[in-house]
Short mmCIF file of C-alpha atoms in Angstrom, two decimals:
data_model
loop_
_atom_site.label_atom_id
_atom_site.label_comp_id
_atom_site.label_asym_id
_atom_site.label_seq_id
_atom_site.Cartn_x
_atom_site.Cartn_y
_atom_site.Cartn_z
CA MET A 1 38.77 109.83 129.20
CA SER A 2 35.54 109.07 127.34
CA VAL A 3 32.87 111.65 126.59
CA ASN A 4 30.40 109.98 128.96
CA LYS A 5 32.90 110.00 131.80
CA GLU A 6 33.69 113.70 131.21
CA LEU A 7 29.98 114.55 131.11
CA GLU A 8 29.40 112.60 134.31
CA THR A 9 32.29 114.39 136.01
CA GLY A 10 30.85 117.73 134.89
CA MET A 11 27.40 116.85 136.21
CA ILE A 12 28.86 115.81 139.56
CA ALA A 13 30.60 119.19 139.74
CA VAL A 14 27.39 121.07 138.90
CA ILE A 15 25.33 119.10 141.44
CA GLY A 16 27.99 119.59 144.10
CA THR A 17 28.11 123.33 143.41
CA LEU A 18 24.31 123.61 143.63
CA ASN A 19 24.37 121.73 146.95
CA PHE A 20 27.07 124.09 148.20
CA ILE A 21 25.03 127.17 147.21
CA ILE A 22 21.95 125.79 148.96
CA ASN A 23 24.03 125.12 152.09
CA ILE A 24 25.39 128.69 152.06
CA ALA A 25 21.85 130.08 151.69
CA TRP A 26 20.73 127.87 154.60
CA PHE A 27 23.57 129.21 156.77
CA LEU A 28 22.81 132.84 155.84
CA ILE A 29 19.12 132.43 156.69
CA ILE A 30 19.92 130.91 160.10
CA ALA A 31 22.49 133.65 160.79
CA SER A 32 19.99 136.32 159.74
CA ALA A 33 17.28 134.90 162.01
CA ILE A 34 19.63 134.73 165.00
CA PHE A 35 20.87 138.25 164.30
CA SER A 36 17.30 139.59 164.11
CA TRP A 37 16.46 137.97 167.47
CA LEU A 38 19.57 139.44 169.08
CA TYR A 39 18.69 142.83 167.60
CA ALA A 40 15.04 142.64 168.71
CA PHE A 41 15.97 141.79 172.31
CA ASN A 42 18.76 144.41 172.51
CA VAL A 43 21.42 141.78 173.15
CA ILE A 44 23.79 143.37 170.65
CA ASN A 45 24.88 147.00 170.46
CA VAL A 46 23.13 148.39 167.40
CA ASN A 47 25.29 151.53 167.51
CA ASN A 48 28.44 149.49 166.81
CA GLN A 49 29.43 150.07 163.18
CA ALA A 50 30.64 146.49 162.63
CA ILE A 51 27.41 145.02 164.02
CA ASN A 52 25.38 147.41 161.90
CA MET A 53 27.34 146.40 158.78
CA ILE A 54 26.79 142.69 159.49
CA GLY A 55 23.08 143.29 159.97
CA ARG A 56 22.74 145.27 156.74
CA SER A 57 24.68 142.63 154.82
CA LEU A 58 22.54 139.78 156.14
CA TYR A 59 19.41 141.77 155.35
CA GLN A 60 20.52 142.50 151.78
CA LEU A 61 21.45 138.86 151.19
CA THR A 62 18.27 137.33 152.58
CA GLU A 63 15.58 139.90 151.76
CA PRO A 64 15.32 138.88 148.06
CA LEU A 65 14.47 135.36 149.25
CA TYR A 66 11.92 136.54 151.83
CA ARG A 67 10.10 139.21 149.80
CA PRO A 68 8.08 136.88 147.51
CA ILE A 69 7.13 134.69 150.48
CA ARG A 70 5.99 137.69 152.53
CA ARG A 71 3.64 138.71 149.73
CA ILE A 72 1.90 135.32 149.95
CA LEU A 73 1.88 134.73 153.72
CA PRO A 74 -0.75 136.48 155.81
CA ASN A 75 0.41 139.05 158.35
CA MET A 76 1.03 137.18 161.62
CA GLY A 77 1.50 140.24 163.81
CA GLY A 78 5.11 140.42 164.90
CA VAL A 79 6.03 136.89 163.80
CA ASP A 80 7.83 136.49 160.48
CA LEU A 81 7.52 132.96 159.12
CA SER A 82 9.19 133.68 155.78
CA PRO A 83 12.64 132.35 156.89
CA LEU A 84 11.02 129.06 157.89
CA VAL A 85 9.20 128.79 154.56
CA VAL A 86 12.40 129.55 152.64
CA LEU A 87 14.28 126.88 154.63
CA VAL A 88 11.59 124.31 153.80
CA ILE A 89 11.79 125.25 150.11
CA LEU A 90 15.59 124.98 150.15
CA TYR A 91 15.36 121.59 151.88
CA PHE A 92 12.90 120.38 149.23
CA LEU A 93 15.12 121.64 146.41
CA GLN A 94 18.19 119.94 147.83
CA LEU A 95 16.34 116.69 148.41
CA PHE A 96 14.85 116.81 144.89
CA LEU A 97 18.28 117.56 143.41
CA ASN A 98 19.97 114.69 145.22
CA THR A 99 17.27 112.03 144.91
CA THR A 100 15.70 112.74 141.53
CA ILE A 101 17.81 114.96 139.30
CA ALA A 102 21.27 113.61 140.20
CA PRO A 103 20.40 109.94 139.66
CA ALA A 104 18.64 110.76 136.37
CA LEU A 105 21.60 112.75 135.04
CA LEU A 106 24.22 110.31 136.24
CA GLY A 107 22.34 107.16 135.23
CA VAL A 108 22.33 105.71 138.75
CA ASP A 109 19.59 103.16 139.39
#
């Protein structure tokens, strides 16, 4: 296998892994938003230890993404728009990765 082919294979693996990480983050943000709605409307039993553990885990995974956005966004009362902003940023990053960076690295015209 030539050096260029090995480099191209490596770049495909890196781009695929980055896409996978963005997709996981997207899923976690959606799950966190749904969980927070269920929690806010008392649909789920917050005294259940398993539910509480899931909620804490989702919070700890998503809060580092939300915190910088919350500092910038104005207070909207009880509405938190930071998950929506993070999803838009992730969408932009994935689109930029797939339409600009990947073709440039792989030499696709």
